[in-house]
XYZ file of C-alpha atoms in Angstrom:
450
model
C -43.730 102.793 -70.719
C -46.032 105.466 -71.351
C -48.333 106.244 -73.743
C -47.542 110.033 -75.618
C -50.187 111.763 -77.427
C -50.517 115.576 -78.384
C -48.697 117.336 -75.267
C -50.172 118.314 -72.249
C -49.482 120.065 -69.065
C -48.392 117.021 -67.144
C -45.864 116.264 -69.761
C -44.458 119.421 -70.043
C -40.823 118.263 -69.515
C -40.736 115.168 -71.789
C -38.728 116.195 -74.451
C -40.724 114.373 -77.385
C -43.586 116.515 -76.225
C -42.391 119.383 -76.190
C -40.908 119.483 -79.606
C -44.377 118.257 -80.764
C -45.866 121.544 -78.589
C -42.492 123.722 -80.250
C -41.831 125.085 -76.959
C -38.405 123.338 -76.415
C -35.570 125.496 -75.660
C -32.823 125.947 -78.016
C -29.438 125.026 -76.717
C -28.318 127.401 -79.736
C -29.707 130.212 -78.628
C -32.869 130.571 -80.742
C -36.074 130.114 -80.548
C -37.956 127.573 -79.172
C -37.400 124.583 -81.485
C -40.693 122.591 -82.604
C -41.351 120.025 -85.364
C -43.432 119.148 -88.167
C -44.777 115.648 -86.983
C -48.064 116.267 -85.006
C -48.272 113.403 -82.942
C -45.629 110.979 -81.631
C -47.528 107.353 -79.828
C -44.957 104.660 -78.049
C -47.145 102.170 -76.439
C -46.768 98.890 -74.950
C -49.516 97.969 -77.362
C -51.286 100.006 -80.114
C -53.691 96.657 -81.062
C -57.049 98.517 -81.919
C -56.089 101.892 -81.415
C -54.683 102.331 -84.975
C -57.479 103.478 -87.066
C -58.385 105.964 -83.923
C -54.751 107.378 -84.863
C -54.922 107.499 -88.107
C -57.748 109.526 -88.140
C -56.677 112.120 -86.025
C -54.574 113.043 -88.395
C -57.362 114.479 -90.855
C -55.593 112.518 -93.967
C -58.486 112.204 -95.976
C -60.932 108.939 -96.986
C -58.151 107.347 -99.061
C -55.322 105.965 -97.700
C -52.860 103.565 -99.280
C -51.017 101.138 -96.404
C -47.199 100.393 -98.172
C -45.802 97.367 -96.701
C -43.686 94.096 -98.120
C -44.164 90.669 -96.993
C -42.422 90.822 -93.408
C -43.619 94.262 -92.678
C -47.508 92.944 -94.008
C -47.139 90.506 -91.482
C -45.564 91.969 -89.104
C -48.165 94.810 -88.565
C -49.391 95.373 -92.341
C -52.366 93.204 -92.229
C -53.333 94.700 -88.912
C -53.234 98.275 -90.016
C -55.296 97.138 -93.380
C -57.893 95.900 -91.507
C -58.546 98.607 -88.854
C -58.295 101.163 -91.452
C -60.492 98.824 -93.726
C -63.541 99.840 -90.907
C -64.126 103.418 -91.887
C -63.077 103.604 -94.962
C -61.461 102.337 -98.487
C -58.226 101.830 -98.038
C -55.786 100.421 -100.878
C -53.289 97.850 -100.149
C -49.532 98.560 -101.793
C -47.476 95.285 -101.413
C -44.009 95.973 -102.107
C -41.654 93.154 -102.724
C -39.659 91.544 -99.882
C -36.591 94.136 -99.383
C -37.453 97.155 -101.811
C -34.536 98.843 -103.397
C -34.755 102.745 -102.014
C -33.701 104.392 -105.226
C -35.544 106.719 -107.874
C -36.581 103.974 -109.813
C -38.936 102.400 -106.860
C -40.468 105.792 -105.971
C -41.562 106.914 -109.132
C -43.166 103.562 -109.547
C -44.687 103.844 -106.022
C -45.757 107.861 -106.730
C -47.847 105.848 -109.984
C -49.485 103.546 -107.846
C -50.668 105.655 -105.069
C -52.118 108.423 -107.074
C -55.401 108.546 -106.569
C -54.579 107.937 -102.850
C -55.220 110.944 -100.226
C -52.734 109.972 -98.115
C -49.501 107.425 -97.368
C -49.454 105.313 -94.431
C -46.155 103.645 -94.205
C -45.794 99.899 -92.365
C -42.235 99.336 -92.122
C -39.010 100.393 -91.153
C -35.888 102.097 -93.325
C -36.766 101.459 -96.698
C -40.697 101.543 -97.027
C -40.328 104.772 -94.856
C -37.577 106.601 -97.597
C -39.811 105.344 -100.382
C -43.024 106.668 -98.719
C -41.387 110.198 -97.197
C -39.742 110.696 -100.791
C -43.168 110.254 -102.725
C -45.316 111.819 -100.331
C -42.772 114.828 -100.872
C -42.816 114.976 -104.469
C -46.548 114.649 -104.451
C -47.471 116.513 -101.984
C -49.489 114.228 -100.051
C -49.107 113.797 -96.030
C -47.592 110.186 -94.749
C -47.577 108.704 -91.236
C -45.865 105.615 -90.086
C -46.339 102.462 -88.410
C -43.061 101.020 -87.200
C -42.487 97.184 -87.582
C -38.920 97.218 -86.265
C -36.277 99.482 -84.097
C -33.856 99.143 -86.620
C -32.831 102.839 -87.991
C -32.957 106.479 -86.749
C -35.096 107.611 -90.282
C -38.748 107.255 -88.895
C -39.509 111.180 -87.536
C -36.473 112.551 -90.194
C -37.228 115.013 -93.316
C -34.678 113.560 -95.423
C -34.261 110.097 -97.045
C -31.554 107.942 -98.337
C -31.978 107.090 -101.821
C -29.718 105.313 -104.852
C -30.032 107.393 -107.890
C -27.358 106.376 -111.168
C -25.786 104.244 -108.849
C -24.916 107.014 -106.543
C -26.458 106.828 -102.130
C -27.502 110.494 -101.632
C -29.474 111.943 -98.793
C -32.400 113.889 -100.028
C -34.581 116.262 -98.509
C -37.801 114.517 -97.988
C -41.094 115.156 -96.038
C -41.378 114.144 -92.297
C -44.241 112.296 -91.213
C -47.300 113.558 -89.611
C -47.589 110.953 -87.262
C -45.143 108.344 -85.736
C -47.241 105.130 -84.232
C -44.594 102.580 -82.185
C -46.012 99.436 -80.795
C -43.083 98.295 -78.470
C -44.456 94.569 -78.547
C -44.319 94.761 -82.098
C -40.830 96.115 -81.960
C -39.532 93.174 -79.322
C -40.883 90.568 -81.814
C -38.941 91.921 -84.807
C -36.298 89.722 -85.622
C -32.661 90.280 -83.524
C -30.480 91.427 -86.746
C -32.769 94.129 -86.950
C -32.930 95.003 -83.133
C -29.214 94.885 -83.246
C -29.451 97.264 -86.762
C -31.150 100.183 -84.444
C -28.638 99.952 -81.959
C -25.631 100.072 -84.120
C -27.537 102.942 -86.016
C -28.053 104.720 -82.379
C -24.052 103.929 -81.624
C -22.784 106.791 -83.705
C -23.914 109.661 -82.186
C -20.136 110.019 -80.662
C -18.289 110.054 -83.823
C -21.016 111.626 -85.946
C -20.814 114.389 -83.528
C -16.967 114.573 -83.414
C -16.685 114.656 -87.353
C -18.869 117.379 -87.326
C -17.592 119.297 -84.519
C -14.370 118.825 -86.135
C -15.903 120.651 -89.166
C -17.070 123.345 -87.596
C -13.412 123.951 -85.871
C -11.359 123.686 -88.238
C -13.450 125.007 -91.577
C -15.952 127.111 -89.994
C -18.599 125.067 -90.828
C -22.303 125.132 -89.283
C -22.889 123.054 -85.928
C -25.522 122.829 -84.048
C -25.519 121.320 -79.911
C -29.411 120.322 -80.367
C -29.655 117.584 -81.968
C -27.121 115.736 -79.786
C -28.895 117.588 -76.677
C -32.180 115.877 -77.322
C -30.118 112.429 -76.825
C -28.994 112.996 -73.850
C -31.424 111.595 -71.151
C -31.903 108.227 -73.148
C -28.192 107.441 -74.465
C -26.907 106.492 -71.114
C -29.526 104.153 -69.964
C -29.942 102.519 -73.570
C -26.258 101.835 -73.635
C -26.452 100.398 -70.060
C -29.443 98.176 -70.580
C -28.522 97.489 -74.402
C -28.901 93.367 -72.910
C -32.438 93.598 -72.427
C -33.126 94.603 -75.967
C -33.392 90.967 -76.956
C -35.239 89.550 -73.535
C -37.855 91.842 -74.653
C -37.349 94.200 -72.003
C -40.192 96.823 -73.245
C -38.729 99.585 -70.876
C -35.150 99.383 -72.940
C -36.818 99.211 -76.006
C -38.998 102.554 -75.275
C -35.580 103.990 -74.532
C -34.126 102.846 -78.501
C -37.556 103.663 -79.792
C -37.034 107.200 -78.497
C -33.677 107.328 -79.418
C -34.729 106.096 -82.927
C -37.600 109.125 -83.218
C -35.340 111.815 -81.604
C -32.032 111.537 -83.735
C -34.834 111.973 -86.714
C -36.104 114.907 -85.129
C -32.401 115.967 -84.709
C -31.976 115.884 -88.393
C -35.387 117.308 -89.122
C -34.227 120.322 -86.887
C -31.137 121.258 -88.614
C -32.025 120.377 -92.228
C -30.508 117.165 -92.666
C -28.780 114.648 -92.058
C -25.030 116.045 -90.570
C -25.747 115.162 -86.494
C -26.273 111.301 -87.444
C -24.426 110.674 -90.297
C -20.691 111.515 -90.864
C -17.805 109.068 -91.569
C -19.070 106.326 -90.516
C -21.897 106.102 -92.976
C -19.820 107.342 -95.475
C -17.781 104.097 -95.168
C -21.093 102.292 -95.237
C -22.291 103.903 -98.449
C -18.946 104.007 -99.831
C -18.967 99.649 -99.426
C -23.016 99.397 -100.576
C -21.587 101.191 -103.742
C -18.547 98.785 -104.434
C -18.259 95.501 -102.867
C -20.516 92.299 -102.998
C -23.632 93.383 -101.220
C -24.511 89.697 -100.500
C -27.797 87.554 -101.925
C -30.653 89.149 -99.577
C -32.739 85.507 -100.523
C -29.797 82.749 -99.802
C -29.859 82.846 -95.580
C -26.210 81.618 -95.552
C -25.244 84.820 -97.262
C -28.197 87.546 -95.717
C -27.104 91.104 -97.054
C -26.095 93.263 -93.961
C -28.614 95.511 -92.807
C -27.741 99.482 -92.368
C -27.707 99.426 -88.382
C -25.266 96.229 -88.928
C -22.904 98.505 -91.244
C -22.998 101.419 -89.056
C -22.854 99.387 -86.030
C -18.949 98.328 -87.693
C -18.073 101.542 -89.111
C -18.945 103.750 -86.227
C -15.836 101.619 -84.173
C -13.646 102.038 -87.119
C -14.350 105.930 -86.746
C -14.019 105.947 -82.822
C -10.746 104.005 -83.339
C -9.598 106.612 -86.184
C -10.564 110.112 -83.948
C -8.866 108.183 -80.368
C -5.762 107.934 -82.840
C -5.601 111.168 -84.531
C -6.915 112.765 -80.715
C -3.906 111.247 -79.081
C -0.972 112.316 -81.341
C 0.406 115.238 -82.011
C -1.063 118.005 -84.732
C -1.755 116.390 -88.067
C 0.214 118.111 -90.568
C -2.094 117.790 -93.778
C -1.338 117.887 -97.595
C -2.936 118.734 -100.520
C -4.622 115.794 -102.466
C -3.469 114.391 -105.534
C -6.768 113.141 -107.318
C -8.537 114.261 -110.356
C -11.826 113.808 -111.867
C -10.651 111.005 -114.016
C -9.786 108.635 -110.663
C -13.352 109.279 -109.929
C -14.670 107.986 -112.788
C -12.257 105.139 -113.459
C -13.200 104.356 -109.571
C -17.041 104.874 -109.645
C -18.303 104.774 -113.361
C -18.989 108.118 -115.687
C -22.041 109.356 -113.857
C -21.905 108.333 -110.538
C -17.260 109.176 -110.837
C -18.766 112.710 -112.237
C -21.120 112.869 -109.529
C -18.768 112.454 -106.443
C -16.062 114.321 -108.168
C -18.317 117.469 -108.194
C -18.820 116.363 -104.578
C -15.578 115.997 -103.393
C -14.239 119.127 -105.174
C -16.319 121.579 -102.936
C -13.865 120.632 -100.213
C -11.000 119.586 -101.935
C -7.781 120.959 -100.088
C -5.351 123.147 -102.413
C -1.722 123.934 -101.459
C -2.673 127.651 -100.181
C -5.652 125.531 -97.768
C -3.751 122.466 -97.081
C -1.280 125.388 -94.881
C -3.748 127.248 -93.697
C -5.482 123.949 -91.765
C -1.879 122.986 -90.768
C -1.411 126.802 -89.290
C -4.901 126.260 -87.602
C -3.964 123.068 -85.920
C -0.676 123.840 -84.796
C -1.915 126.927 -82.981
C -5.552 125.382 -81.659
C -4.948 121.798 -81.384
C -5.185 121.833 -77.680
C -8.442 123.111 -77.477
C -9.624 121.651 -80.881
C -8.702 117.795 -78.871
C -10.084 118.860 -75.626
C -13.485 120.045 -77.618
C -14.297 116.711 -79.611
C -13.006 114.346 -76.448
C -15.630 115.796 -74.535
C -17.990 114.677 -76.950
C -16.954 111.315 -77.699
C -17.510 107.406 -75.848
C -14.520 105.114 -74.957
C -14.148 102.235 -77.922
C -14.315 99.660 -75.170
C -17.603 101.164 -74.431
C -19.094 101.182 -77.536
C -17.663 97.466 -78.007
C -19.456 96.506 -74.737
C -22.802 98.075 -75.674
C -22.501 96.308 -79.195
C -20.733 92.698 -77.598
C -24.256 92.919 -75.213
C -26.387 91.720 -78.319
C -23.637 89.829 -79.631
C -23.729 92.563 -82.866
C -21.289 92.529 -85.772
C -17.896 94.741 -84.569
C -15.372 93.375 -87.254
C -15.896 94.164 -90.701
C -15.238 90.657 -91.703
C -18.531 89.799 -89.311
C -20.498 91.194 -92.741
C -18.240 89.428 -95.117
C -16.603 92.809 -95.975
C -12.811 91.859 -96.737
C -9.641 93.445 -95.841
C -8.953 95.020 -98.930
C -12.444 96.175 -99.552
C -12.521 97.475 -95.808
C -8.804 99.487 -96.165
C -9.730 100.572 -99.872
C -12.795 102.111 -97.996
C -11.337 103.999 -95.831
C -9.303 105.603 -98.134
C -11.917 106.585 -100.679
C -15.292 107.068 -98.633
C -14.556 110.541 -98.120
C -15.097 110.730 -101.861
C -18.667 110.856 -102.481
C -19.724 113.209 -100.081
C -19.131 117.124 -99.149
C -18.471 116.456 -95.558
C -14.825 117.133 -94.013
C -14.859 114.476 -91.282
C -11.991 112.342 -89.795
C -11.512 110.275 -92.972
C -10.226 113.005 -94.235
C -8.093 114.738 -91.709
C -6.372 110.631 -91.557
C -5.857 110.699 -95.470
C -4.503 114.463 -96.236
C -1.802 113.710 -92.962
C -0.791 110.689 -94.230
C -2.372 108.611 -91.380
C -3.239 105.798 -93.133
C -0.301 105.261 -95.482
C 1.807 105.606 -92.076
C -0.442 102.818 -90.525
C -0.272 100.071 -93.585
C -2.500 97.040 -92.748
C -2.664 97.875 -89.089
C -5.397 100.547 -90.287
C -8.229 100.818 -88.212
């Protein structure tokens, strides 16, 4: 492991550095792509370095440190203390598990006023809460990570409940990203296993978007997924080693972690790492028992854990669709009043205005079937090149003994089916799901649905 700091000439073709210098080449075509964290650290150790890298940000004398009780002790308590040396610093104690919706950041944006600038000492929640207020208040953020456990630590956009209703907004990236690997190897396994499942659906994020962009015209960018490509292969083979505290593999997820962010930073959100698979996630956060977080017998999934399931789901669903002939699709028959009976009055309204932006009418519906009888060759051959085996992905996930079956996470089989069916409801993103629902696909399939 190595040590990265503001790039220099000997590091010229590491690809975190140069996006942090913005002289990385655009697989696209444009210009060189940059980004708008400054500095990027992964160390075996960051003990006693912190308040060095804090202030070579130029944040300010007041900083508030955001952290709940695992994250405190995690790292939280170190942080306070080495920042503590130069300067006043104001402890923000969040409660064990925050809730990331509007409600918690406007409270947090009260609290942190007066402060100069947010330094977040977590992982996926404390980061969306402290990216969403530093963005609405303008102040600058960096982050200390506590675990590997999502892909949202370098990102500009965050993931945030608001009247009921798990919507991506656009956020502000941080201005530094500090990983202590040790820390990251003593985090507890769920949430090592979280970061890989979140790192496992780069395939069929990819493929639903790529999909997207063949058969609607929509944007699609190679870049994101380019960045990925020297790590993916070696975390996937060496995915065992995550949980011997093998500090080499876990540089490999901790890049993979800050890069896909970076990815999303670069095209504007959050389309290269989150597509049908997270849209069954959200889609089963919004509906079915989420689980008592407190009772251990009954621990609420993490996100990685989710995606880690619904990623194979999708790989299952594009190897079937991939490997029969072209779908012949249909036009929809839902109205905004099964969106509301389904989801409530604001958060039915909400998805309905959603869903309508790509809701298929008859005169569509035969266009996309006259675009995939004539291009399905090519459209198959295009997203198989893309994608990873399902035994592979089961491997990397059955190497840290990670959920794979949705009934691992206490999701049942009619909350799992009723999923698939509706998940492509609360977001404006054509992916898979939808393709198997407007050909029939699953009604065809019954219970043997993936």
């Amino acid at each position: 492991s190595t040590r990265m700091t503001t790039p220099g000439p000997e590091a010229a073709d590491d690809t975190l550095h140069r996006l942090l210098a913005g002289t990385y080449p655009d697989p696209d075509g444009g210009a060189p792509l940059g980004v708008p964290t400054r500095r990027v650290v992964i160390a075996p150790s960051l003990e006693g370095d912190e308040a060095a890298l804090v202030r070579s940000l130029d944040f300010g004398s007041r900083l508030a440190v955001v952290s709940d009780p695992d994250t405190h002790a995690a790292l939280g308590a170190r942080v306070e203390r080495a920042l503590a040396a130069p300067g006043p610093v104001q402890p923000v104690h969040l409660p064990r598990r925050p809730h990331a919706d509007m409600e918690t950041v406007n409270a947090l944006a009260q609290e942190v006023a007066a402060a100069d600038a947010l330094i977040a000492v977590g992982s996926g929640t404390i980061n969306d809460l402290c990216k969403m207020v530093a963005a609405r208040s303008g102040k600058p953020y960096a982050v200390f990570a506590t675990a590997p456990s999502m892909n949202g630590y370098a990102s500009a956009n965050a993931s945030i409940r608001e009247h009921g209703h798990k919507r991506t907004f656009p956020a502000r990236a941080p201005v530094g990203v500090f990983i202590d690997l040790g820390v990251l190897a003593a985090a507890p396994a769920r949430l090592i296993r979280a970061g890989l499942g979140d790192s496992l659906c780069r395939p069929t994020a990819q493929a639903d978007w790529l999909l997207a962009h063949l058969l609607l015209g929509r944007p699609y960018r190679e870049a994101p997924f380019r960045l990925l490509a020297a790590d993916e292969e070696a975390l996937f083979d060496g995915a065992a080693g995550l949980l011997r505290g093998d500090l080499e593999v876990m540089e490999r997820l901790a890049r993979t972690l800050v890069l896909s962010g970076f990815g999303m930073t670069i095209c504007g959100g959050s389309h290269p790492a989150s597509q049908g698979e997270h849209l069954i996630s959200h889609y089963l956060e919004m509906t079915a028992d989420p689980g008592d977080p407190s009772d251990p017998k009954c621990p609420a999934p993490f996100h990685g854990e989710q995606i880690a399931v619904t990623t194979l789901t999708m790989a299952r669903l594009q190897a079937a669709i991939l490997d029969a002939p072209a779908p012949v699709v249909r036009p929809p028959a839902l109205a905004e009043g099964e969106f509301v009976a389904r989801f409530g009055a604001c958060t039915g309204r909400a998805c309905w205005a959603e869903f309508a932006l790509k809701r298929l009418d008859a005169a569509a519906a035969e266009a996309l079937t006259a675009t995939l009888a004539a291009r399905w060759d090519d459209i198959r051959a295009r997203i198989l090149a893309v994608t990873v085996p399902v035994p592979r992905l089961e491997a990397v996930l059955a190497a840290v003994d990670a959920p794979r079956r949705p009934r691992d996470l206490r999701w049942s089989a009619a909350a799992y089916r009723d999923a698939l069916v509706h998940a492509r409801e609360i977001r404006n993103r054509y992916t898979f799901l939808d393709l198997a629902v407007d050909c029939g696909l699953f009604a065809r399939m019954g219970t043997d649905a993936p």
